[in-house]
mmCIF file of C-alpha atoms and ligand atoms in Angstrom:
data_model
loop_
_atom_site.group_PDB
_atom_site.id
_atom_site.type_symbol
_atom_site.label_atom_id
_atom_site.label_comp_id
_atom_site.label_asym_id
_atom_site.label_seq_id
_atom_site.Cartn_x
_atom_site.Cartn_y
_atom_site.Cartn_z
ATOM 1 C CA UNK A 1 40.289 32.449 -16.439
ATOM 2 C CA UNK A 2 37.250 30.903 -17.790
ATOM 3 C CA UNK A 3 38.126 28.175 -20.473
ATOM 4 C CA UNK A 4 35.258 28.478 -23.332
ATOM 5 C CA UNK A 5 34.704 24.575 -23.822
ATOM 6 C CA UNK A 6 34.439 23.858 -27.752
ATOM 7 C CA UNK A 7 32.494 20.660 -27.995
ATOM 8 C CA UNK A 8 28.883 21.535 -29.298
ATOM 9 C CA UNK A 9 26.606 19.004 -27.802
ATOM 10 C CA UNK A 10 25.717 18.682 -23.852
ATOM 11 C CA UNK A 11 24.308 16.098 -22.564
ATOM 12 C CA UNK A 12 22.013 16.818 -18.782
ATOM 13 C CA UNK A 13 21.067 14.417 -16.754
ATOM 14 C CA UNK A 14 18.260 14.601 -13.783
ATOM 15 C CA UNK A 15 19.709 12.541 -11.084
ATOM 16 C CA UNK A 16 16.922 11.359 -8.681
ATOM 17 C CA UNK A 17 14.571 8.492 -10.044
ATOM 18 C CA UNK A 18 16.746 8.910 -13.251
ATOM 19 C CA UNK A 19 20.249 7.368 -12.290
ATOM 20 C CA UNK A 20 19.116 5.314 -10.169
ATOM 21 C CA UNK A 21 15.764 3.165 -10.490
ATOM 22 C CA UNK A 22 12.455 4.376 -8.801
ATOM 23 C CA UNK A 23 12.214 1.296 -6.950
ATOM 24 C CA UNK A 24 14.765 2.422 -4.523
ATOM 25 C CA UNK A 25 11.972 3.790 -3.342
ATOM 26 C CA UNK A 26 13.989 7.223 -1.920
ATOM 27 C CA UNK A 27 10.899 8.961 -3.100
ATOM 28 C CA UNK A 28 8.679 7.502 -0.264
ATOM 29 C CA UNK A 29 11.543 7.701 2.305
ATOM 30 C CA UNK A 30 11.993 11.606 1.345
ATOM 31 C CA UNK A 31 8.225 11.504 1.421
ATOM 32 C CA UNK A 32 8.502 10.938 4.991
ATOM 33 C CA UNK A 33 11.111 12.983 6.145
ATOM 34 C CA UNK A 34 9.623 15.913 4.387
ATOM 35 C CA UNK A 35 6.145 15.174 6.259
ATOM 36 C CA UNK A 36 8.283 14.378 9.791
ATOM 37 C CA UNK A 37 9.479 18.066 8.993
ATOM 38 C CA UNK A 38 6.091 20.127 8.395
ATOM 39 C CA UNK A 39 4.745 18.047 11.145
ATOM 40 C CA UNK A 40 7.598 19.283 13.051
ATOM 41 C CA UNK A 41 6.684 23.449 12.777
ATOM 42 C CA UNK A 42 3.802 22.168 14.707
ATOM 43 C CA UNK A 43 1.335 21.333 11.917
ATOM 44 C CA UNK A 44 -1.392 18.277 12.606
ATOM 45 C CA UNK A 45 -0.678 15.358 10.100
ATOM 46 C CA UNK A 46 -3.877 16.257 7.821
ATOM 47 C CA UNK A 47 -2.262 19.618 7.844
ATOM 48 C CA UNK A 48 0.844 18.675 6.957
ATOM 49 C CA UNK A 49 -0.207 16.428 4.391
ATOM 50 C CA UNK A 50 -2.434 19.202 2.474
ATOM 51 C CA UNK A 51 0.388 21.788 2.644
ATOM 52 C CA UNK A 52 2.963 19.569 1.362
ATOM 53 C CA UNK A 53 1.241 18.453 -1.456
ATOM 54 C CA UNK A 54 0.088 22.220 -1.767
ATOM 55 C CA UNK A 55 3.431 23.355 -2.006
ATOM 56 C CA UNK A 56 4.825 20.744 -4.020
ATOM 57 C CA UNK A 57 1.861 21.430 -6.978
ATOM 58 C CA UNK A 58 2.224 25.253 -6.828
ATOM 59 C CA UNK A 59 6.125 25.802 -6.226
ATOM 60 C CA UNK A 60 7.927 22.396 -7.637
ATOM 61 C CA UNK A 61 9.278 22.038 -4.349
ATOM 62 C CA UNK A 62 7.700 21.664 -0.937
ATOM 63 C CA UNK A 63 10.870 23.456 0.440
ATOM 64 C CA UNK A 64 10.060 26.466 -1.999
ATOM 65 C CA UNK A 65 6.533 27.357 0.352
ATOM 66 C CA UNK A 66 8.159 26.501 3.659
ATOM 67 C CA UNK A 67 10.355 29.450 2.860
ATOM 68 C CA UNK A 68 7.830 31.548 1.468
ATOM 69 C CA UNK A 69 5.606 30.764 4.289
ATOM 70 C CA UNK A 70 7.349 29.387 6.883
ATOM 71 C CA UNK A 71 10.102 31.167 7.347
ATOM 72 C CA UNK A 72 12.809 27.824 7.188
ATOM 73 C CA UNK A 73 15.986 27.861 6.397
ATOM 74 C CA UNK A 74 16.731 25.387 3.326
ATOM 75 C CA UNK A 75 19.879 24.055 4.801
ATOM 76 C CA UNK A 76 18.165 22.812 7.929
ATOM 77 C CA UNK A 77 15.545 21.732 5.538
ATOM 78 C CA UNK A 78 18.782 19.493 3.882
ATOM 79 C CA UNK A 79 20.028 18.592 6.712
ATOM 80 C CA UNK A 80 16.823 16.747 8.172
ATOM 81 C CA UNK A 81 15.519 15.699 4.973
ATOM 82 C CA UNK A 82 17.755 14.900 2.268
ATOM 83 C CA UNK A 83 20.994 14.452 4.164
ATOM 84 C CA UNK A 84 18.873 12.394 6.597
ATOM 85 C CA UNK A 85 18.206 9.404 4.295
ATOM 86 C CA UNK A 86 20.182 6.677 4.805
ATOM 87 C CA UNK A 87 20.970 6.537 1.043
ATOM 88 C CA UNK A 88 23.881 4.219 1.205
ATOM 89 C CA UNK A 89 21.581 1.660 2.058
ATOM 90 C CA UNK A 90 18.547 2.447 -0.689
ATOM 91 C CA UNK A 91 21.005 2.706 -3.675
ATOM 92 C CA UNK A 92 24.265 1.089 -4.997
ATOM 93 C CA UNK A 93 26.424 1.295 -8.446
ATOM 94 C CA UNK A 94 25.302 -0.230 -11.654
ATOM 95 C CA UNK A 95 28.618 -1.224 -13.768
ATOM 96 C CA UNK A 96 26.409 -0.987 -17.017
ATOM 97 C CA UNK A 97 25.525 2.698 -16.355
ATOM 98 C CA UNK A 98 29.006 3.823 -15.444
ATOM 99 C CA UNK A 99 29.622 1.940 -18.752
ATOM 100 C CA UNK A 100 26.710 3.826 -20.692
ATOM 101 C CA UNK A 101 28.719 7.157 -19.844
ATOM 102 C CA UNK A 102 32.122 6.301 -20.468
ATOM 103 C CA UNK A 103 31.014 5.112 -24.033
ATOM 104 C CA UNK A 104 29.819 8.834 -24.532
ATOM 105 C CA UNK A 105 32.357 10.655 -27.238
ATOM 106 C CA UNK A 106 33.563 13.341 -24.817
ATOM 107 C CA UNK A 107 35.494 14.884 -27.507
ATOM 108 C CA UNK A 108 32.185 16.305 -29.020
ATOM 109 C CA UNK A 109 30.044 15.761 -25.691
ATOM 110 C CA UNK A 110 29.927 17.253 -22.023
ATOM 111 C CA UNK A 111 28.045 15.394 -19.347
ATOM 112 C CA UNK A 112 26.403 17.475 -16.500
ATOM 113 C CA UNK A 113 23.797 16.782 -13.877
ATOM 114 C CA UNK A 114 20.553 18.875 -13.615
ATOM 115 C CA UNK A 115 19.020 18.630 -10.930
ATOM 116 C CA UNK A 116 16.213 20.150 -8.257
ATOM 117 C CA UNK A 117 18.454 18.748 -4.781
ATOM 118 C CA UNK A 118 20.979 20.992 -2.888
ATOM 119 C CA UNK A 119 24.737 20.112 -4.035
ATOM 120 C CA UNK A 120 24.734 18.061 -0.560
ATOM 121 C CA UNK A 121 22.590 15.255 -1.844
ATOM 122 C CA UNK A 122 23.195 15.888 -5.478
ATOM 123 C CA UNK A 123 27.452 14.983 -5.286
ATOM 124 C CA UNK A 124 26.482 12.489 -2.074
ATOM 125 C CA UNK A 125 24.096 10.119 -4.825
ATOM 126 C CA UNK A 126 26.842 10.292 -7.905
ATOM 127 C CA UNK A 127 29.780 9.420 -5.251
ATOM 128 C CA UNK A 128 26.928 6.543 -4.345
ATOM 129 C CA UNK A 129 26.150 5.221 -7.447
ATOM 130 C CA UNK A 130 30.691 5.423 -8.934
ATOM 131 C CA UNK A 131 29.158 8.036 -11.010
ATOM 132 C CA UNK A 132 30.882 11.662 -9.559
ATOM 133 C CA UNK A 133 33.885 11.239 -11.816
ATOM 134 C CA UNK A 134 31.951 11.016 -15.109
ATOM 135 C CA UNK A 135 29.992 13.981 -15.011
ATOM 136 C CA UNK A 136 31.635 17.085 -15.297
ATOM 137 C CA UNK A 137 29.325 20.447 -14.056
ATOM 138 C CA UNK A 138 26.355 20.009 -11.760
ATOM 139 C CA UNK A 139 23.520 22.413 -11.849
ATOM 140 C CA UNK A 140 21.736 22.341 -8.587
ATOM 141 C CA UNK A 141 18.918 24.325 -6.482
ATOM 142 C CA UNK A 142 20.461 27.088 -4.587
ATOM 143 C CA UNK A 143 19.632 26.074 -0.656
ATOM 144 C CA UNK A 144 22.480 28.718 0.361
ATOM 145 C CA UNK A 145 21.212 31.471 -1.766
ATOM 146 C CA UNK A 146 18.196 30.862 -0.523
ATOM 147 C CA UNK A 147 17.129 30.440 -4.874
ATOM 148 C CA UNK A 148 15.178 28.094 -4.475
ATOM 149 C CA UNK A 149 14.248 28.131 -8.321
ATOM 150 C CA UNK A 150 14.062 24.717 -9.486
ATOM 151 C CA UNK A 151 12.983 22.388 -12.869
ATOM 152 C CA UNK A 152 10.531 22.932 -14.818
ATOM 153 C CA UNK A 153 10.743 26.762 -14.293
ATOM 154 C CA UNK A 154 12.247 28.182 -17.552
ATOM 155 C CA UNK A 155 14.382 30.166 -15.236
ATOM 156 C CA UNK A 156 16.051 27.278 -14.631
ATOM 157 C CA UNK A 157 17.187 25.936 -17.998
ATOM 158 C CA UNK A 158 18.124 29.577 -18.884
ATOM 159 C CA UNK A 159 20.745 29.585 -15.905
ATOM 160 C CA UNK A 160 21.522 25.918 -16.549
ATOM 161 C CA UNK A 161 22.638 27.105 -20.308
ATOM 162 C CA UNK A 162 23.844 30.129 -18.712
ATOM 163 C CA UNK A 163 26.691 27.938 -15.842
ATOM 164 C CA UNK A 164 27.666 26.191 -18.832
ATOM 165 C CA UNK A 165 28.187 29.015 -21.313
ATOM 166 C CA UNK A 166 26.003 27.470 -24.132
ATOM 167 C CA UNK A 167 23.820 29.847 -25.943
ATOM 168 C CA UNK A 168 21.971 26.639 -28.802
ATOM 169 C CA UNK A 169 19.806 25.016 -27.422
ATOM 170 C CA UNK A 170 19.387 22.704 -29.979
ATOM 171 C CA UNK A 171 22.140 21.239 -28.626
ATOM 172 C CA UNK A 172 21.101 20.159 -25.615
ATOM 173 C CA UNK A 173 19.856 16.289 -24.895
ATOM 174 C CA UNK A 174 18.065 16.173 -21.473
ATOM 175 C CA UNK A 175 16.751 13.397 -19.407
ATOM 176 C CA UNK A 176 14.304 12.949 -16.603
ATOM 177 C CA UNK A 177 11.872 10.748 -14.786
ATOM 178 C CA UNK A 178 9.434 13.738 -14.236
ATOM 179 C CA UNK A 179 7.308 14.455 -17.579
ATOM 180 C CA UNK A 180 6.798 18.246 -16.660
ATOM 181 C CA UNK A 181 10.488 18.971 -16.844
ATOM 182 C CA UNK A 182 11.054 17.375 -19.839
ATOM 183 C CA UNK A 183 8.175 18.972 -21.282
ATOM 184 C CA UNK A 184 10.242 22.390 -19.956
ATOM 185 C CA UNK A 185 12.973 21.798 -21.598
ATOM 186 C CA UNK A 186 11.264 20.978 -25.217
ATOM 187 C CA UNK A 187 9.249 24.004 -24.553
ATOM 188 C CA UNK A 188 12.623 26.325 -23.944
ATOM 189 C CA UNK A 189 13.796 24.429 -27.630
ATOM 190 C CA UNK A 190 16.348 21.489 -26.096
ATOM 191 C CA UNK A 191 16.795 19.606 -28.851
ATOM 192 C CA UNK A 192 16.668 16.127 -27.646
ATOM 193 C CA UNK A 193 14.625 15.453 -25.309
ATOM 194 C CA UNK A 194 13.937 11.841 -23.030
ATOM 195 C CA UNK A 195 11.341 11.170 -20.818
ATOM 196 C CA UNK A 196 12.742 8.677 -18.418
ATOM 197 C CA UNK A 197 9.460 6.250 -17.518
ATOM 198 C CA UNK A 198 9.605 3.363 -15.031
ATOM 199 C CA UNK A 199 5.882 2.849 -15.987
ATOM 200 C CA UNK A 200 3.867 1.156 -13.508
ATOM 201 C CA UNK A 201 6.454 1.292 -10.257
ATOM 202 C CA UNK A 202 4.681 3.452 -7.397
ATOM 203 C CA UNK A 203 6.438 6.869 -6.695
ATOM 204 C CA UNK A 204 5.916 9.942 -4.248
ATOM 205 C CA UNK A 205 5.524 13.222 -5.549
ATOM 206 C CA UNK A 206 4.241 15.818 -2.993
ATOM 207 C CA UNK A 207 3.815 13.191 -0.594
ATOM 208 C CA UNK A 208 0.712 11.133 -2.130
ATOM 209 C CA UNK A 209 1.853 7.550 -3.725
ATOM 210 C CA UNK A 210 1.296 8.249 -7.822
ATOM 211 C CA UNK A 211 1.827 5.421 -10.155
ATOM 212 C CA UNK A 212 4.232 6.064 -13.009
ATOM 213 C CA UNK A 213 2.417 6.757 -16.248
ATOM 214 C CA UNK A 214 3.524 8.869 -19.107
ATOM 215 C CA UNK A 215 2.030 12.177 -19.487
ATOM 216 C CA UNK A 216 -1.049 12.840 -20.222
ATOM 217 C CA UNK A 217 -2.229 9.704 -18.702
ATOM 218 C CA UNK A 218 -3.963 7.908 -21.258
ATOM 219 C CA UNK A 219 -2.974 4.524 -22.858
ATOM 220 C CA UNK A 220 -1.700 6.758 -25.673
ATOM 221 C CA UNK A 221 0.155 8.786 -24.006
ATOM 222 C CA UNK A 222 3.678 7.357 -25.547
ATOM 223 C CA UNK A 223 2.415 8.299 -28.758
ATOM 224 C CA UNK A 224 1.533 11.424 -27.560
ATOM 225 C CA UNK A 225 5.433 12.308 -26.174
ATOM 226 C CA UNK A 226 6.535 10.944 -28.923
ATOM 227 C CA UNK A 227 4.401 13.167 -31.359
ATOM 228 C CA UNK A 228 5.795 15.846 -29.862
ATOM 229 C CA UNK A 229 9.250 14.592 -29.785
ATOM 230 C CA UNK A 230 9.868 13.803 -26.927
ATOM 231 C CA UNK A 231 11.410 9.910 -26.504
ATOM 232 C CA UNK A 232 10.009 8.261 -23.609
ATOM 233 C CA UNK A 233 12.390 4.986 -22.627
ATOM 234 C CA UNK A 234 12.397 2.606 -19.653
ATOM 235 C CA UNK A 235 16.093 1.637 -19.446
ATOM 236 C CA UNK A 236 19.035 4.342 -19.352
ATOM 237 C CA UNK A 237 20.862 1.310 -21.795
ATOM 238 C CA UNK A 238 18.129 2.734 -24.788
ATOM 239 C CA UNK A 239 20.147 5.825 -25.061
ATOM 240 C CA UNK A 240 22.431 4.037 -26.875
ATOM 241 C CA UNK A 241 19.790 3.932 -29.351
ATOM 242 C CA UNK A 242 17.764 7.510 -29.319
ATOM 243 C CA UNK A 243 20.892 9.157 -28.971
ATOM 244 C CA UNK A 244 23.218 6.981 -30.744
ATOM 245 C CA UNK A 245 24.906 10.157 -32.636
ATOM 246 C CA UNK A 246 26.402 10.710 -29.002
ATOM 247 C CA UNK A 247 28.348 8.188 -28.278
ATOM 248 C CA UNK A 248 31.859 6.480 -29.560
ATOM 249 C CA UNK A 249 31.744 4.317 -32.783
ATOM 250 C CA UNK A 250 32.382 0.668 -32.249
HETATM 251 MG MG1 MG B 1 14.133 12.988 -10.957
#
């Protein structure tokens, strides 16, 4: 029997780089693994290198064109990759974000993860960071399906909505460290959207070292999120401010 859940506003949260602080530096170390793998299928390093990044600038995921193209199997892919970080030693809890979410109103607000990670690493990071408990629905890429759709893909926030039986949109409050899926998400009409912005730290994204800037990347480029609604903050403690209708009354 499927319960309809009455309380109007949910709140998603992106997990990697988002609940836990760039500077981890998982990004690099998945970085690695990921290369270690292409490498692997018997690529040369240049080629593995160029395809990764390939992959990760035409698909969203680097997984999504070793399927397409190489044939892999995305839970081998897990295993050696994501599963194969040793993440109990990159991450830890913070106290003051388990706070942040138990000071949400859950009578009027439903917390779910949304993210691009198999279930595997996505349930392995919350249990990491004293987090699992607090969130109640996690939307996560397929690997078992072999759907390897994936943020910012509008398919994606359609079958996010979709799991959780919401049909406004307006509704929703979203937030993530990458500035293309929040940019999704106030293109599909989420209603409050965050840009999550560790400005300056070094990150990997398709295996080349990027340095965090807003998007576009221009000294304005605050202004420009924000002209288009989007809130960009620094600290997950500033949602208390930009979305302080969400959370218990003193
Ligand atoms: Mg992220």
């Amino acid at each position: 029997m499927t319960i309809q859940d009455e309380r109007p506003i949910t709140v998603w949260l992106d997990i990697d780089n988002t609940l836990y602080s760039t500077s981890a530096k998982i990004s690099q170390a998945m970085g690695v693994k990921i290369h270690n793998y292409f490498v692997k299928l018997g690529l040369s390093d240049e080629e593995a290198s160029d395809l990764h990044h390939k992959y990760y600038t035409q698909y969203g995921l680097a997984l999504a064109g070793l399927v397409r193209h190489h044939d892999v199997d995305p839970l081998d892919f897990d295993r050696n990759c994501d599963q194969a970080l040793p993440l109990e030693e990159m991450i830890f809890p913070n106290p003051a974000h388990r706070k942040l979410l138990e000071d949400i109103d859950r009578s009027k607000v439903r917390v779910w993860a949304l993210t691009n990670a198999y279930k595997v690493h996505a349930e392995r990071v919350l249990r990491i960071l004293n987090l699992r408990d607090l969130i109640e629905g996690i939307v996560y890429c397929d690997y078992e399906a072999k759907d390897l759709t994936s943020k910012p893909d509008p398919a994606y926030y359609r079958k996010a909505m979709a799991l959780a039986s919401i049909t406004d949109s307006s509704n929703c409050y979203f937030i993530d460290d990458n500035w293309r899926n929040v940019e999704a998400a106030k293109q599909m009409g989420w209603g409050h959207c965050v840009h999550f912005c560790e400005r300056g730290l070094e990150h990997v994204e398709g295996g080349k070292v990027i340095r965090i800037s807003s998007a576009p990347d221009t000294s304005e480029s605050t202004k420009h999120e924000e002209k288009h609604g989007i809130k960009v903050i620094s600290e997950l403690e500033e949602l208390r401010v930009v979305w302080s209708e969400i959370f218990k009354s003193a």
